[in-house]
Short mmCIF file of C-alpha atoms in Angstrom, two decimals:
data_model
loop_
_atom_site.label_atom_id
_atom_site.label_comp_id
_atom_site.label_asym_id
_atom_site.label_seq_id
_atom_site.Cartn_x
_atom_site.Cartn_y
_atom_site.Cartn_z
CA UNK A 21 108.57 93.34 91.09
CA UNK A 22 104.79 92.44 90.02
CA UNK A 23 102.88 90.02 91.48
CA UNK A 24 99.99 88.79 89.78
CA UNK A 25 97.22 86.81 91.95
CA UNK A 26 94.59 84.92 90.49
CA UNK A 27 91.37 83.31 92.79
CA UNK A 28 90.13 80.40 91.04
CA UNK A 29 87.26 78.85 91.89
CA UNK A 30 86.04 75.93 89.31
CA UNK A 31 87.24 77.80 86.01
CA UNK A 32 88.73 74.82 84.26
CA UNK A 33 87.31 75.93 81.07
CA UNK A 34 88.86 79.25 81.10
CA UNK A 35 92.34 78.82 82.63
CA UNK A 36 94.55 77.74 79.39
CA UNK A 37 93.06 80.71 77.67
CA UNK A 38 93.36 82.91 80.50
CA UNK A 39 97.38 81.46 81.59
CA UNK A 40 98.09 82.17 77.58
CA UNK A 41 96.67 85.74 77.28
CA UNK A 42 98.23 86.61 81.09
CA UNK A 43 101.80 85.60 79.79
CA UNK A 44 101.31 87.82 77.13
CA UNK A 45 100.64 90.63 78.41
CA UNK A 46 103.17 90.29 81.22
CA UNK A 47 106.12 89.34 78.09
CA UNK A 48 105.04 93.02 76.63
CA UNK A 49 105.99 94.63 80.34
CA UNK A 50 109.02 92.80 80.58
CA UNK A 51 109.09 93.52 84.49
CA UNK A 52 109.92 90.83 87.18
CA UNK A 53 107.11 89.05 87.85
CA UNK A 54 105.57 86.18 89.81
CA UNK A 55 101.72 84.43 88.73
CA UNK A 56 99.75 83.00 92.19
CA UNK A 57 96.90 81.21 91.36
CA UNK A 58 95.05 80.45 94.64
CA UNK A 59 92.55 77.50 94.57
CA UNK A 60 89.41 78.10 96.28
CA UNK A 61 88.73 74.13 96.96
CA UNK A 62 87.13 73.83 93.12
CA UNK A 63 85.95 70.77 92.41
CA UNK A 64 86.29 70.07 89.04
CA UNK A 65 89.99 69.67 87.34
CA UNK A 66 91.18 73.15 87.74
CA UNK A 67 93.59 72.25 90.23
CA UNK A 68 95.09 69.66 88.17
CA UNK A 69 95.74 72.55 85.48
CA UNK A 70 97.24 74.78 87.98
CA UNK A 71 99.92 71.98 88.31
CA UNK A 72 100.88 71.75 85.02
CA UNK A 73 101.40 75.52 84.78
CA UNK A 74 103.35 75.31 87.44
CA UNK A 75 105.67 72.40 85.77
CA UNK A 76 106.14 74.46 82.51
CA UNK A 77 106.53 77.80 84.54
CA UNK A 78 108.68 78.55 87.23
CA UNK A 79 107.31 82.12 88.17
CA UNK A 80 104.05 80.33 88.62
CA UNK A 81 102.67 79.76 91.86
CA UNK A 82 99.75 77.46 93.40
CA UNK A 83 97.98 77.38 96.81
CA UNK A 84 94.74 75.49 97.11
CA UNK A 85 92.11 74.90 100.19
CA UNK A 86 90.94 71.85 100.76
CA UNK A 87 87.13 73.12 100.26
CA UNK A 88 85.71 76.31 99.65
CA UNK A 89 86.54 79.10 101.91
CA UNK A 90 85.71 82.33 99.52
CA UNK A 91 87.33 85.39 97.55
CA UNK A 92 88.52 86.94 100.77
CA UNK A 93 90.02 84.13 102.07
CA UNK A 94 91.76 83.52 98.74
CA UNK A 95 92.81 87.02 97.94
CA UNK A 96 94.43 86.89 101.88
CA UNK A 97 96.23 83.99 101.24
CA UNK A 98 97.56 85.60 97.98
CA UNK A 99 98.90 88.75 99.35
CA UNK A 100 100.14 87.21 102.09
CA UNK A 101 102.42 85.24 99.89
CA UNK A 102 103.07 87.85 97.19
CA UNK A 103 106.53 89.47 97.26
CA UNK A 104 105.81 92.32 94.70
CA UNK A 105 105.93 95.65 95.01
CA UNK A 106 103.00 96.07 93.24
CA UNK A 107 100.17 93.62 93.20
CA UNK A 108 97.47 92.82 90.99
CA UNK A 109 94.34 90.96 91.63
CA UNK A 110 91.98 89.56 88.66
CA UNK A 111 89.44 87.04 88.02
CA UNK A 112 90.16 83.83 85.87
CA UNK A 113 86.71 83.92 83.73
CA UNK A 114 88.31 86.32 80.91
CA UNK A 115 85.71 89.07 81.15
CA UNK A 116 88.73 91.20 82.83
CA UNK A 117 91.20 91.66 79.77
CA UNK A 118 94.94 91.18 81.10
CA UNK A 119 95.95 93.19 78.67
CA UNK A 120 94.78 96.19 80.46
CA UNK A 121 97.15 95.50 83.42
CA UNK A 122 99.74 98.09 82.32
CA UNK A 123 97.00 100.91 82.77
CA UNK A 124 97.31 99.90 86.52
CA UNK A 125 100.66 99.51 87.02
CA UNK A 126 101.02 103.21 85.74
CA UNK A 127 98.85 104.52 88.50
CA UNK A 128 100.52 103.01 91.29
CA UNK A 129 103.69 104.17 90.15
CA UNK A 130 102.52 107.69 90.29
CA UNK A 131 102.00 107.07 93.59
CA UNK A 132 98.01 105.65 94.21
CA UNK A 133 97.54 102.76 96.44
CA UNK A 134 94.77 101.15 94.98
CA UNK A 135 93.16 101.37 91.50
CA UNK A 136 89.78 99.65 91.12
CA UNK A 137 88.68 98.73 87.76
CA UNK A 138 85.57 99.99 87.01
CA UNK A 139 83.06 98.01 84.13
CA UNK A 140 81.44 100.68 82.48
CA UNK A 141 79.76 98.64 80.12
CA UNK A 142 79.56 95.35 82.03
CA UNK A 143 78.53 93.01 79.67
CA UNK A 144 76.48 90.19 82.42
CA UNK A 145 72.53 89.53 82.77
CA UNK A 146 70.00 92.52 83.29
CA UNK A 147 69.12 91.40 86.85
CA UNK A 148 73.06 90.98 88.04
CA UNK A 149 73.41 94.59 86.18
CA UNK A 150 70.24 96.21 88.73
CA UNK A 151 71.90 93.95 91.57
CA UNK A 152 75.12 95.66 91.17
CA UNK A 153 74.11 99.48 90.74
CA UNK A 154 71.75 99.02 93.44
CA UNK A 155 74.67 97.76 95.72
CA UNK A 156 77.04 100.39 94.87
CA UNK A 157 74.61 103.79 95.38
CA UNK A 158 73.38 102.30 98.86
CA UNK A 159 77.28 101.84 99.87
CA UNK A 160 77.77 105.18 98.52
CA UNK A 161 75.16 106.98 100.34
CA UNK A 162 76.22 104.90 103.21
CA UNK A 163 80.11 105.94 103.30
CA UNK A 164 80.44 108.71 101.07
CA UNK A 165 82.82 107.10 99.01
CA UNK A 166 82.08 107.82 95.29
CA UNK A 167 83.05 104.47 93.47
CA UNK A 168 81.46 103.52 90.36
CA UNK A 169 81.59 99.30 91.08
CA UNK A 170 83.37 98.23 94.27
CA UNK A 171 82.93 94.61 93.49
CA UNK A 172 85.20 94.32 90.13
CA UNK A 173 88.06 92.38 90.94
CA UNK A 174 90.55 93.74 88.54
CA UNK A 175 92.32 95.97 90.96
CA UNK A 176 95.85 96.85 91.55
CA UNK A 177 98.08 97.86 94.90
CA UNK A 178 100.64 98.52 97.09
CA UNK A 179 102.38 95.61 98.26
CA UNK A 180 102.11 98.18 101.60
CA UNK A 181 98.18 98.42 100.86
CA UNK A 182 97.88 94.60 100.15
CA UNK A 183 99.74 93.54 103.36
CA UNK A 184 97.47 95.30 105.71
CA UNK A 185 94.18 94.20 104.28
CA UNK A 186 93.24 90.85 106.52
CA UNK A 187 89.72 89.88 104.62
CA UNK A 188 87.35 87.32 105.20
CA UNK A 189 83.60 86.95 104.27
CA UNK A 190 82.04 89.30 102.25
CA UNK A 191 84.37 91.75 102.84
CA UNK A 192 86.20 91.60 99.10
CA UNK A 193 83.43 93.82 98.19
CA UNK A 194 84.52 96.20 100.30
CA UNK A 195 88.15 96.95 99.78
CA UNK A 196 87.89 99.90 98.19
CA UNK A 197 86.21 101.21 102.06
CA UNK A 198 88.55 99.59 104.55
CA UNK A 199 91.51 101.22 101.68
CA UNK A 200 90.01 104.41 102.52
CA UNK A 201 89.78 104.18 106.45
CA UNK A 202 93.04 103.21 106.80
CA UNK A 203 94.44 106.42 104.76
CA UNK A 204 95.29 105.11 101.60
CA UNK A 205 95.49 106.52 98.00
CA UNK A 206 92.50 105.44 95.93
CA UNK A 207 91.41 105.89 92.05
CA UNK A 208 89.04 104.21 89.64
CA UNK A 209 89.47 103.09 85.45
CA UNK A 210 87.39 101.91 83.03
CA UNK A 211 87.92 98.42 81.94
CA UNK A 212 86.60 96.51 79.20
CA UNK A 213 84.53 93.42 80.53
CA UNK A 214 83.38 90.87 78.27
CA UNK A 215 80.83 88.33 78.11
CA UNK A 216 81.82 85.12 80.09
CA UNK A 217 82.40 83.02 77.60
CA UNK A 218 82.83 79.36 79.53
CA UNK A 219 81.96 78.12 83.22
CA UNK A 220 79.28 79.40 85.12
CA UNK A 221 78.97 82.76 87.48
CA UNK A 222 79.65 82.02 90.90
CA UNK A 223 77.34 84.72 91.90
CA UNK A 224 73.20 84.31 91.38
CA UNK A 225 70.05 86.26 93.08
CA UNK A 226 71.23 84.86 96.54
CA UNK A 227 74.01 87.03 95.96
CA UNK A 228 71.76 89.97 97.42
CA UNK A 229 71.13 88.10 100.73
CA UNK A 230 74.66 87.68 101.14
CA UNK A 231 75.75 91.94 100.21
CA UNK A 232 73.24 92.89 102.78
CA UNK A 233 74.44 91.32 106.20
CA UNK A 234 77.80 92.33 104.85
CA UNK A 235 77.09 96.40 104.16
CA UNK A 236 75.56 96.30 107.83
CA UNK A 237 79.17 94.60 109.07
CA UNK A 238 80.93 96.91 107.19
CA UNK A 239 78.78 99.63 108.47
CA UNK A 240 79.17 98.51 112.32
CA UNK A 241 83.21 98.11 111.55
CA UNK A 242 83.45 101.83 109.68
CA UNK A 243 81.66 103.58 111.65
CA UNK A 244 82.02 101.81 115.24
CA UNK A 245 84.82 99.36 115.54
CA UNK A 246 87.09 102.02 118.04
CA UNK A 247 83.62 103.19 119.74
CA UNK A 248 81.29 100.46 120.38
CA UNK A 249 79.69 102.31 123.16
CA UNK A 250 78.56 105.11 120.64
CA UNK A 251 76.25 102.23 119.42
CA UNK A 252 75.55 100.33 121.86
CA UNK A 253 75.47 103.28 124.55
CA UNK A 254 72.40 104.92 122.20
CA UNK A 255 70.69 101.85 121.63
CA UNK A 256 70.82 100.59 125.60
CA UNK A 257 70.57 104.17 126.77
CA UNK A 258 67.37 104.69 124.38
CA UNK A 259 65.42 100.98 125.86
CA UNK A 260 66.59 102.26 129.56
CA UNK A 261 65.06 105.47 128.96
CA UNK A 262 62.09 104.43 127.60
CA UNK A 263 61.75 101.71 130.71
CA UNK A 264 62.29 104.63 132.97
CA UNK A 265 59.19 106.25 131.67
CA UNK A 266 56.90 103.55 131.92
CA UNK A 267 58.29 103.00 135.55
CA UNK A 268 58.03 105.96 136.44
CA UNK A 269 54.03 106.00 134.86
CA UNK A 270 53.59 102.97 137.17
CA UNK A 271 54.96 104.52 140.24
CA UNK A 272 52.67 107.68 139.70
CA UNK A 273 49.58 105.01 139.90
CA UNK A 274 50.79 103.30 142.48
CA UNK A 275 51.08 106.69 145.00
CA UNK A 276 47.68 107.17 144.00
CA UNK A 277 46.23 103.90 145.21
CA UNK A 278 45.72 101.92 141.71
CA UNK A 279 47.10 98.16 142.24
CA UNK A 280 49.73 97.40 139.37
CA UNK A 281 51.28 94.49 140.74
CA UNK A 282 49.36 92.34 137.81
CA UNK A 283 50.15 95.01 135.11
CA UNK A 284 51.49 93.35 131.83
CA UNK A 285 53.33 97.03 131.24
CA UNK A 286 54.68 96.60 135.09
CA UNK A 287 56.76 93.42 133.10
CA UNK A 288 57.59 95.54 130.13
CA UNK A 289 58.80 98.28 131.45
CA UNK A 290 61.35 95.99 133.81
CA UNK A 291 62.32 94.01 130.76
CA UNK A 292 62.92 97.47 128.91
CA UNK A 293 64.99 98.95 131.61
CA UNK A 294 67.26 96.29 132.68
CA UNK A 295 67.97 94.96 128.84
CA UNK A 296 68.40 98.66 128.10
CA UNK A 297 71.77 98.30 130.77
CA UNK A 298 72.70 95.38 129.56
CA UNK A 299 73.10 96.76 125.88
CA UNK A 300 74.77 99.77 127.62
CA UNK A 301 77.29 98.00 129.54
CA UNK A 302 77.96 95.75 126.65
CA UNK A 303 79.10 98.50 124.89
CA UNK A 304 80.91 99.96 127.90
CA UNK A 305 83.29 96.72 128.60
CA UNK A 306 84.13 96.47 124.82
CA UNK A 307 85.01 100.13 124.93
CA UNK A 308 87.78 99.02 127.71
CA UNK A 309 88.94 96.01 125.98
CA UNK A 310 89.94 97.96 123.03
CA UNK A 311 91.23 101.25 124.85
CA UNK A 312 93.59 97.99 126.74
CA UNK A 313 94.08 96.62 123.76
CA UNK A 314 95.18 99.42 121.79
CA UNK A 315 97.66 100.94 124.87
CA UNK A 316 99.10 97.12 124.76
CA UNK A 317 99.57 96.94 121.14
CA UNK A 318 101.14 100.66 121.04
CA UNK A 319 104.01 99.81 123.93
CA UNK A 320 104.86 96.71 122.52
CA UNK A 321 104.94 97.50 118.67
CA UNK A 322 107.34 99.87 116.80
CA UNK A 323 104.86 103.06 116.05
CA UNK A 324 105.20 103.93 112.02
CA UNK A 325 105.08 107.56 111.92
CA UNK A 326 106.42 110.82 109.85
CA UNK A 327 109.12 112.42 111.73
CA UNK A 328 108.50 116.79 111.57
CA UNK A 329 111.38 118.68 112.36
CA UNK A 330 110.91 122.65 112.50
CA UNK A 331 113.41 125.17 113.46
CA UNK A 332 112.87 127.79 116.56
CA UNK A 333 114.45 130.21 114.19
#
């Protein structure tokens, strides 16, 4: 079965075109199927067209937040309540074509677990354009995961891919990463991406204040989430150290006679030494919640793993 969710966030002007060219393109598949729309608290009458899809359509569905909450929290919400083997995510604007869906469909059932559309000729203003590359190389460099445009929501996966993701935030832009560190299959398409042609863009020049706090969560999370004390351990270890020093400069004067009781560097080098701990023990403690919280989760939790049997012979 397919499952098709939708975000929507104020796209009142699109979603009759968009509902008309999705059925479509899912009538040409003939495949079971099931439509979520997920209302991200839009305020103008979006919701109220949502409705009457779902009145002329039974394989429609519609969830809606009370306010905004985001793309994460609406693409959550969606695969929680998707029951399709495959799943497909894609933006109500009509710059993603539905008609490409098939393309990822295909891959999945050659066994990938996530296929990321990728606009090669993105068709939206010069400065969203420099924005976007500039996003993508830095979160390249930074992970070493070669993908052309992580933040292109026309993507498709495994109902097994879709059910572990838990997102929130910023962290949408970033599926393609936490895909990745949790082992599964990924690969990248060209789609065609056309000019928005009613609404607005959700996404301005603030939108570059907003990536950046997320790459450095996403960061901390890759690369630190099971070993806090590798960053906080460096970080505490390298303010202790350099308190130490200076301590240890002020000592040396002091068993030479020089008063440094009303030394401003006396004060620093205190401050440095015991924050320095602090930051170290920080990360110590949250090492041993996880390590407890890991053991707990392992003995009470059937274990998914890939039986090997081998023969003495």
């Amino acid at each position: 079965m397919l499952s098709i969710v939708v975000p929507v966030f104020n796209e009142a002007e699109s979603l009759n075109n968009f509902y008309q060219e999705l059925i479509k393109t899912l009538s040409a598949i003939k495949e079971t199927h099931e439509i979520i729309f997920v209302d991200d608290g839009s305020d103008d009458n979006s919701l109220d067209i949502l409705k009457s899809l779902v009145s002329k359509n039974k394989k429609v569905r519609v969830f809606s937040f009370r306010r905004n909450l985001g793309k994460s929290e609406a693409l959550t919400l969606g695969f929680t309540k998707s029951v399709g083997d495959i799943i497909v995510t894609l933006d109500a604007d009509l710059q993603d074509k539905p008609s490409e869906i098939p393309k990822f469909i295909e891959l999945n059932k050659k066994g990938i677990d996530l296929v990321c559309g990728w606009r090669k000729e993105r068709r939206d203003k010069k400065k969203m354009l420099v924005i976007s590359k500039l996003f993508n190389k830095i979160t390249n460099l930074a992970f070493g995961l070669k993908i052309h445009d992580y933040n292109c929501g026309f993507k498709s996966y495994t109902s097994d891919l879709a059910k572990n993701l838990r997102l929130y935030g910023g962290l949408h832009r970033f599926i393609p990463l936490i895909a990745n560190q949790k082992g599964f299959t990924i690969d990248e398409i060209p789609v065609q991406h056309d000019i928005r042609k009613a609404g607005k863009s959700k996404y301005g020049f603030s939108k570059v204040f907003k990536d950046i706090p997320d790459l450095f969560t996403m960061y901390f999370l890759a690369k630190f989430s099971k070993k806090p004390l590798h960053f906080f351990g460096f970080i505490g270890g390298a303010f202790a150290f350099i308190g130490f020093i200076v301590l240890s400069y002020l000592s040396y004067l002091r068993f030479n006679g020089e008063s440094i009781g009303n030394r401003p560097l006396l004060l620093f080098g205190v401050l440095l030494f015991i924050t320095g701990l602090q930051i170290f023990f920080t990360g110590f403690l949250a090492d041993l919640i996880i390590s407890i919280s890991q053991n707990s989760k392992m003995e009470k939790e059937n274990v998914n793993f890939f039986p090997i049997k081998y023969s003495s012979e």
